[in-house]
Amino acid sequence: MINTSLRILLVEDLETDAALIQRQIKKIVKTPEIEVTDNLEECQELLVNFAPDVVLSDYNLPTCTGLEVMELVKDYDENIAFIFITGTINDEELAANTILNGASGYILKKHMNNLAEKLEPLFKKVVINMVARDELRDRIRDNKITVNQIYDYLDKINEDNLEHRENVEKIRNAINQFRIDDEDVE
C-alpha cells in the first residue's frame, strides 16, 4: 500500500472503465485524489488547477488521441509521469513508440482485473521521484538561505569598511591639521 497521497489525472471516456480504474487505484494508494476527464481542454485546466503527480490516459478518446494528451502533459511539465491504460495498443511497435515519446508505461485494459498489481511499481517510482524532488527543493532552499546569509555578512563587512575608511580619513585630516598647526607654531 502506498501511503503517500497521489494526485492522479485520469483521461478516460468510458465511465465503467474510469470506475474500474479508480477502484484498482484505491487498492494500492491509501489516499488518492483522482480527477477524471475525457478531453484536452479540461485536461489542460486540470494540469494547472489540480497539478497531478501522474496522468493515466486511454489511447482512443472521442475528441483526441492519447498521444495528444501526452504531448499536452509533457509540454506543461515533462516530469509528470504518464501511463497509458488502453485496449488499443495491441501493436508492440506502437507501444514501444509511446514509451519512446515519453510515456512512463502502458497497461492493456484486458489486464484490468490485475491493474493494481501492474500500476503499483509505476506509482512507487512516481513517489520516489516526488521525494527526490522534495529533497532537492529543500536543499535549494537551504542553499539560498546560506547565500543570503553570506550576502548579508558581505554587506556588513562593506559597511564596516566604509566606516573604517571614514575613520582613517578623519585621522588623516586630524594629522594634516596637526601638521598645519605645528608648522604655524614654528
Tab-separated table of N, CA and C in Angstrom, residues 5-111:
chain	number	residue	atom	x	y	z
A	5	SER	N	0.048	10.446	-0.444
A	5	SER	CA	-1.116	10.863	-1.222
A	5	SER	C	-0.678	11.166	-2.654
A	6	LEU	N	-1.392	10.629	-3.615
A	6	LEU	CA	-1.092	10.879	-5.027
A	6	LEU	C	-2.256	11.604	-5.687
A	7	ARG	N	-1.902	12.618	-6.474
A	7	ARG	CA	-2.900	13.338	-7.269
A	7	ARG	C	-2.848	12.735	-8.664
A	8	ILE	N	-3.952	12.107	-9.063
A	8	ILE	CA	-3.988	11.348	-10.311
A	8	ILE	C	-5.028	11.954	-11.251
A	9	LEU	N	-4.592	12.272	-12.456
A	9	LEU	CA	-5.495	12.733	-13.503
A	9	LEU	C	-5.759	11.540	-14.413
A	10	LEU	N	-7.016	11.158	-14.519
A	10	LEU	CA	-7.426	10.032	-15.354
A	10	LEU	C	-8.152	10.584	-16.576
A	11	VAL	N	-7.585	10.315	-17.753
A	11	VAL	CA	-8.190	10.764	-19.003
A	11	VAL	C	-8.826	9.531	-19.647
A	12	GLU	N	-10.130	9.417	-19.487
A	12	GLU	CA	-10.866	8.219	-19.906
A	12	GLU	C	-12.286	8.617	-20.280
A	13	ASP	N	-12.782	8.100	-21.412
A	13	ASP	CA	-14.120	8.472	-21.871
A	13	ASP	C	-15.202	7.490	-21.437
A	14	LEU	N	-14.866	6.259	-21.100
A	14	LEU	CA	-15.875	5.284	-20.690
A	14	LEU	C	-16.029	5.290	-19.168
A	15	GLU	N	-17.236	5.604	-18.712
A	15	GLU	CA	-17.484	5.703	-17.269
A	15	GLU	C	-17.183	4.403	-16.543
A	16	THR	N	-17.537	3.267	-17.157
A	16	THR	CA	-17.296	1.981	-16.499
A	16	THR	C	-15.802	1.717	-16.336
A	17	ASP	N	-15.012	2.032	-17.376
A	17	ASP	CA	-13.560	1.854	-17.273
A	17	ASP	C	-12.977	2.809	-16.232
A	18	ALA	N	-13.469	4.046	-16.208
A	18	ALA	CA	-12.977	5.021	-15.223
A	18	ALA	C	-13.261	4.520	-13.803
A	19	ALA	N	-14.451	3.976	-13.582
A	19	ALA	CA	-14.815	3.455	-12.258
A	19	ALA	C	-13.939	2.255	-11.885
A	20	LEU	N	-13.706	1.352	-12.835
A	20	LEU	CA	-12.857	0.185	-12.566
A	20	LEU	C	-11.415	0.607	-12.254
A	21	ILE	N	-10.895	1.557	-13.019
A	21	ILE	CA	-9.527	2.034	-12.799
A	21	ILE	C	-9.412	2.683	-11.419
A	22	GLN	N	-10.407	3.503	-11.063
A	22	GLN	CA	-10.377	4.155	-9.751
A	22	GLN	C	-10.419	3.115	-8.631
A	23	ARG	N	-11.225	2.096	-8.791
A	23	ARG	CA	-11.318	1.044	-7.780
A	23	ARG	C	-9.963	0.339	-7.627
A	24	GLN	N	-9.286	0.068	-8.738
A	24	GLN	CA	-7.971	-0.586	-8.702
A	24	GLN	C	-6.926	0.323	-8.041
A	25	ILE	N	-6.987	1.616	-8.338
A	25	ILE	CA	-6.042	2.567	-7.738
A	25	ILE	C	-6.201	2.577	-6.218
A	26	LYS	N	-7.442	2.537	-5.752
A	26	LYS	CA	-7.701	2.592	-4.311
A	26	LYS	C	-7.224	1.335	-3.581
A	27	LYS	N	-6.925	0.279	-4.320
A	27	LYS	CA	-6.353	-0.928	-3.718
A	27	LYS	C	-4.878	-0.738	-3.357
A	28	ILE	N	-4.207	0.199	-4.042
A	28	ILE	CA	-2.758	0.344	-3.825
A	28	ILE	C	-2.345	1.707	-3.278
A	29	VAL	N	-3.225	2.714	-3.355
A	29	VAL	CA	-2.907	4.052	-2.846
A	29	VAL	C	-3.891	4.366	-1.727
A	30	LYS	N	-3.353	4.632	-0.539
A	30	LYS	CA	-4.205	4.847	0.627
A	30	LYS	C	-5.120	6.062	0.464
A	31	THR	N	-4.562	7.189	0.000
A	31	THR	CA	-5.374	8.407	-0.147
A	31	THR	C	-5.155	9.042	-1.529
A	32	PRO	N	-5.725	8.434	-2.564
A	32	PRO	CA	-5.567	9.048	-3.882
A	32	PRO	C	-6.563	10.196	-4.081
A	33	GLU	N	-6.120	11.212	-4.798
A	33	GLU	CA	-7.028	12.270	-5.248
A	33	GLU	C	-7.108	12.093	-6.756
A	34	ILE	N	-8.303	11.790	-7.244
A	34	ILE	CA	-8.458	11.448	-8.659
A	34	ILE	C	-9.447	12.403	-9.329
A	35	GLU	N	-9.011	12.968	-10.442
A	35	GLU	CA	-9.885	13.776	-11.300
A	35	GLU	C	-9.999	13.060	-12.637
A	36	VAL	N	-11.188	13.077	-13.218
A	36	VAL	CA	-11.427	12.373	-14.480
A	36	VAL	C	-11.902	13.358	-15.542
A	37	THR	N	-11.359	13.211	-16.747
A	37	THR	CA	-11.786	13.999	-17.895
A	37	THR	C	-11.647	13.141	-19.141
A	38	ASP	N	-12.216	13.644	-20.254
A	38	ASP	CA	-12.074	12.897	-21.500
A	38	ASP	C	-11.686	13.800	-22.677
A	39	ASN	N	-11.237	15.045	-22.357
A	39	ASN	CA	-10.872	15.948	-23.454
A	39	ASN	C	-9.671	16.815	-23.099
A	40	LEU	N	-9.061	17.386	-24.134
A	40	LEU	CA	-7.840	18.180	-23.955
A	40	LEU	C	-8.071	19.471	-23.179
A	41	GLU	N	-9.200	20.126	-23.419
A	41	GLU	CA	-9.470	21.406	-22.759
A	41	GLU	C	-9.527	21.239	-21.237
A	42	GLU	N	-10.321	20.280	-20.775
A	42	GLU	CA	-10.410	20.031	-19.326
A	42	GLU	C	-9.086	19.498	-18.789
A	43	CYS	N	-8.385	18.711	-19.603
A	43	CYS	CA	-7.091	18.176	-19.194
A	43	CYS	C	-6.126	19.331	-18.910
A	44	GLN	N	-6.095	20.306	-19.810
A	44	GLN	CA	-5.206	21.454	-19.620
A	44	GLN	C	-5.589	22.228	-18.360
A	45	GLU	N	-6.887	22.429	-18.139
A	45	GLU	CA	-7.359	23.136	-16.949
A	45	GLU	C	-6.963	22.377	-15.677
A	46	LEU	N	-7.089	21.055	-15.706
A	46	LEU	CA	-6.738	20.246	-14.535
A	46	LEU	C	-5.223	20.214	-14.299
A	47	LEU	N	-4.435	20.274	-15.370
A	47	LEU	CA	-2.979	20.342	-15.193
A	47	LEU	C	-2.608	21.582	-14.379
A	48	VAL	N	-3.290	22.679	-14.666
A	48	VAL	CA	-2.998	23.944	-13.982
A	48	VAL	C	-3.606	23.973	-12.584
A	49	ASN	N	-4.873	23.621	-12.458
A	49	ASN	CA	-5.594	23.801	-11.199
A	49	ASN	C	-5.551	22.599	-10.246
A	50	PHE	N	-5.315	21.420	-10.778
A	50	PHE	CA	-5.268	20.211	-9.941
A	50	PHE	C	-3.823	19.774	-9.690
A	51	ALA	N	-2.927	20.074	-10.626
A	51	ALA	CA	-1.498	19.744	-10.531
A	51	ALA	C	-1.265	18.276	-10.178
A	52	PRO	N	-1.556	17.372	-11.116
A	52	PRO	CA	-1.415	15.945	-10.832
A	52	PRO	C	0.045	15.507	-10.715
A	53	ASP	N	0.244	14.423	-9.959
A	53	ASP	CA	1.557	13.785	-9.859
A	53	ASP	C	1.745	12.781	-10.989
A	54	VAL	N	0.637	12.238	-11.461
A	54	VAL	CA	0.672	11.229	-12.516
A	54	VAL	C	-0.595	11.358	-13.369
A	55	VAL	N	-0.457	11.072	-14.663
A	55	VAL	CA	-1.597	11.092	-15.575
A	55	VAL	C	-1.748	9.700	-16.164
A	56	LEU	N	-2.961	9.170	-16.079
A	56	LEU	CA	-3.319	7.907	-16.715
A	56	LEU	C	-4.242	8.249	-17.869
A	57	SER	N	-3.981	7.678	-19.052
A	57	SER	CA	-4.809	8.048	-20.201
A	57	SER	C	-5.109	6.860	-21.085
A	58	ASP	N	-6.326	6.863	-21.596
A	58	ASP	CA	-6.711	5.942	-22.655
A	58	ASP	C	-6.022	6.424	-23.933
A	59	TYR	N	-5.949	5.549	-24.922
A	59	TYR	CA	-5.296	5.936	-26.180
A	59	TYR	C	-6.294	6.579	-27.139
A	60	ASN	N	-7.471	5.950	-27.279
A	60	ASN	CA	-8.511	6.498	-28.162
A	60	ASN	C	-9.567	7.208	-27.337
A	61	LEU	N	-9.719	8.502	-27.617
A	61	LEU	CA	-10.695	9.325	-26.913
A	61	LEU	C	-11.604	9.970	-27.961
A	62	PRO	N	-12.773	10.458	-27.562
A	62	PRO	CA	-13.730	10.989	-28.550
A	62	PRO	C	-13.204	12.201	-29.339
A	63	THR	N	-12.433	13.080	-28.681
A	63	THR	CA	-12.037	14.321	-29.362
A	63	THR	C	-10.534	14.430	-29.612
A	64	CYS	N	-9.772	13.422	-29.184
A	64	CYS	CA	-8.312	13.482	-29.347
A	64	CYS	C	-7.726	12.093	-29.171
A	65	THR	N	-6.405	12.019	-29.295
A	65	THR	CA	-5.725	10.746	-29.040
A	65	THR	C	-4.933	10.849	-27.740
A	66	GLY	N	-4.564	9.704	-27.237
A	66	GLY	CA	-3.733	9.677	-26.037
A	66	GLY	C	-2.380	10.335	-26.272
A	67	LEU	N	-1.865	10.232	-27.496
A	67	LEU	CA	-0.591	10.894	-27.808
A	67	LEU	C	-0.720	12.403	-27.698
A	68	GLU	N	-1.882	12.945	-28.105
A	68	GLU	CA	-2.106	14.395	-27.959
A	68	GLU	C	-2.179	14.771	-26.481
A	69	VAL	N	-2.809	13.925	-25.684
A	69	VAL	CA	-2.881	14.176	-24.239
A	69	VAL	C	-1.470	14.153	-23.662
A	70	MET	N	-0.681	13.140	-24.054
A	70	MET	CA	0.684	13.038	-23.540
A	70	MET	C	1.515	14.253	-23.953
A	71	GLU	N	1.355	14.703	-25.188
A	71	GLU	CA	2.093	15.880	-25.653
A	71	GLU	C	1.724	17.111	-24.833
A	72	LEU	N	0.431	17.277	-24.551
A	72	LEU	CA	-0.038	18.393	-23.726
A	72	LEU	C	0.586	18.327	-22.334
A	73	VAL	N	0.563	17.139	-21.736
A	73	VAL	CA	1.111	16.956	-20.387
A	73	VAL	C	2.611	17.238	-20.379
A	74	LYS	N	3.339	16.682	-21.330
A	74	LYS	CA	4.803	16.853	-21.382
A	74	LYS	C	5.179	18.305	-21.673
A	75	ASP	N	4.365	19.013	-22.478
A	75	ASP	CA	4.615	20.436	-22.714
A	75	ASP	C	4.404	21.239	-21.437
A	76	TYR	N	3.435	20.817	-20.638
A	76	TYR	CA	3.145	21.508	-19.381
A	76	TYR	C	4.249	21.240	-18.357
A	77	ASP	N	4.600	19.949	-18.173
A	77	ASP	CA	5.645	19.573	-17.221
A	77	ASP	C	6.170	18.198	-17.607
A	78	GLU	N	7.362	18.159	-18.139
A	78	GLU	CA	7.920	16.895	-18.620
A	78	GLU	C	8.198	15.896	-17.505
A	79	ASN	N	8.143	16.331	-16.247
A	79	ASN	CA	8.414	15.439	-15.119
A	79	ASN	C	7.185	14.684	-14.630
A	80	ILE	N	6.003	15.023	-15.144
A	80	ILE	CA	4.790	14.311	-14.717
A	80	ILE	C	4.786	12.926	-15.365
A	81	ALA	N	4.636	11.904	-14.536
A	81	ALA	CA	4.574	10.535	-15.047
A	81	ALA	C	3.303	10.373	-15.884
A	82	PHE	N	3.424	9.675	-17.018
A	82	PHE	CA	2.299	9.487	-17.931
A	82	PHE	C	2.204	8.006	-18.275
A	83	ILE	N	1.043	7.425	-17.988
A	83	ILE	CA	0.848	5.984	-18.198
A	83	ILE	C	-0.405	5.767	-19.042
A	84	PHE	N	-0.239	4.997	-20.114
A	84	PHE	CA	-1.400	4.622	-20.929
A	84	PHE	C	-2.064	3.406	-20.312
A	85	ILE	N	-3.392	3.481	-20.199
A	85	ILE	CA	-4.206	2.318	-19.843
A	85	ILE	C	-5.212	2.210	-20.973
A	86	THR	N	-4.998	1.254	-21.865
A	86	THR	CA	-5.770	1.244	-23.088
A	86	THR	C	-6.026	-0.155	-23.611
A	87	GLY	N	-7.045	-0.252	-24.415
A	87	GLY	CA	-7.339	-1.501	-25.116
A	87	GLY	C	-6.840	-1.432	-26.538
A	88	THR	N	-6.359	-0.286	-26.946
A	88	THR	CA	-5.992	-0.040	-28.340
A	88	THR	C	-4.603	-0.550	-28.701
A	89	ILE	N	-3.659	-0.443	-27.800
A	89	ILE	CA	-2.274	-0.748	-28.160
A	89	ILE	C	-2.058	-2.256	-28.162
A	90	ASN	N	-2.330	-2.888	-29.306
A	90	ASN	CA	-2.062	-4.314	-29.474
A	90	ASN	C	-0.756	-4.501	-30.228
A	91	ASP	N	-0.333	-3.470	-30.908
A	91	ASP	CA	0.868	-3.493	-31.712
A	91	ASP	C	2.060	-3.145	-30.820
A	92	GLU	N	3.029	-4.077	-30.711
A	92	GLU	CA	4.181	-3.848	-29.842
A	92	GLU	C	5.004	-2.652	-30.299
A	93	GLU	N	5.073	-2.419	-31.612
A	93	GLU	CA	5.835	-1.276	-32.118
A	93	GLU	C	5.188	0.034	-31.679
A	94	LEU	N	3.859	0.100	-31.741
A	94	LEU	CA	3.146	1.300	-31.291
A	94	LEU	C	3.357	1.505	-29.792
A	95	ALA	N	3.317	0.419	-29.049
A	95	ALA	CA	3.549	0.502	-27.602
A	95	ALA	C	4.953	1.022	-27.320
A	96	ALA	N	5.942	0.513	-28.043
A	96	ALA	CA	7.321	0.976	-27.861
A	96	ALA	C	7.440	2.453	-28.213
A	97	ASN	N	6.756	2.888	-29.257
A	97	ASN	CA	6.797	4.298	-29.659
A	97	ASN	C	6.211	5.206	-28.585
A	98	THR	N	5.181	4.745	-27.885
A	98	THR	CA	4.605	5.569	-26.815
A	98	THR	C	5.638	5.770	-25.702
A	99	ILE	N	6.399	4.725	-25.407
A	99	ILE	CA	7.444	4.839	-24.388
A	99	ILE	C	8.536	5.784	-24.884
A	100	LEU	N	8.940	5.623	-26.140
A	100	LEU	CA	9.979	6.492	-26.704
A	100	LEU	C	9.531	7.946	-26.743
A	101	ASN	N	8.232	8.190	-26.877
A	101	ASN	CA	7.695	9.554	-26.917
A	101	ASN	C	7.484	10.148	-25.532
A	102	GLY	N	7.785	9.389	-24.479
A	102	GLY	CA	7.726	9.979	-23.146
A	102	GLY	C	6.807	9.314	-22.147
A	103	ALA	N	6.081	8.270	-22.552
A	103	ALA	CA	5.201	7.591	-21.597
A	103	ALA	C	6.048	6.822	-20.581
A	104	SER	N	5.591	6.811	-19.339
A	104	SER	CA	6.282	6.072	-18.285
A	104	SER	C	5.935	4.593	-18.343
A	105	GLY	N	4.834	4.275	-19.007
A	105	GLY	CA	4.411	2.891	-19.118
A	105	GLY	C	3.088	2.774	-19.838
A	106	TYR	N	2.701	1.535	-20.131
A	106	TYR	CA	1.373	1.296	-20.694
A	106	TYR	C	0.873	-0.038	-20.183
A	107	ILE	N	-0.433	-0.086	-19.998
A	107	ILE	CA	-1.079	-1.284	-19.491
A	107	ILE	C	-2.314	-1.512	-20.350
A	108	LEU	N	-2.505	-2.738	-20.770
A	108	LEU	CA	-3.673	-3.056	-21.588
A	108	LEU	C	-4.900	-3.257	-20.704
A	109	LYS	N	-6.034	-2.768	-21.198
A	109	LYS	CA	-7.278	-2.877	-20.421
A	109	LYS	C	-7.693	-4.328	-20.225
A	110	LYS	N	-7.215	-5.220	-21.064
A	110	LYS	CA	-7.574	-6.630	-20.869
A	110	LYS	C	-7.002	-7.169	-19.555
A	111	HIS	N	-6.048	-6.427	-18.968
A	111	HIS	CA	-5.477	-6.790	-17.669
A	111	HIS	C	-6.117	-5.990	-16.529
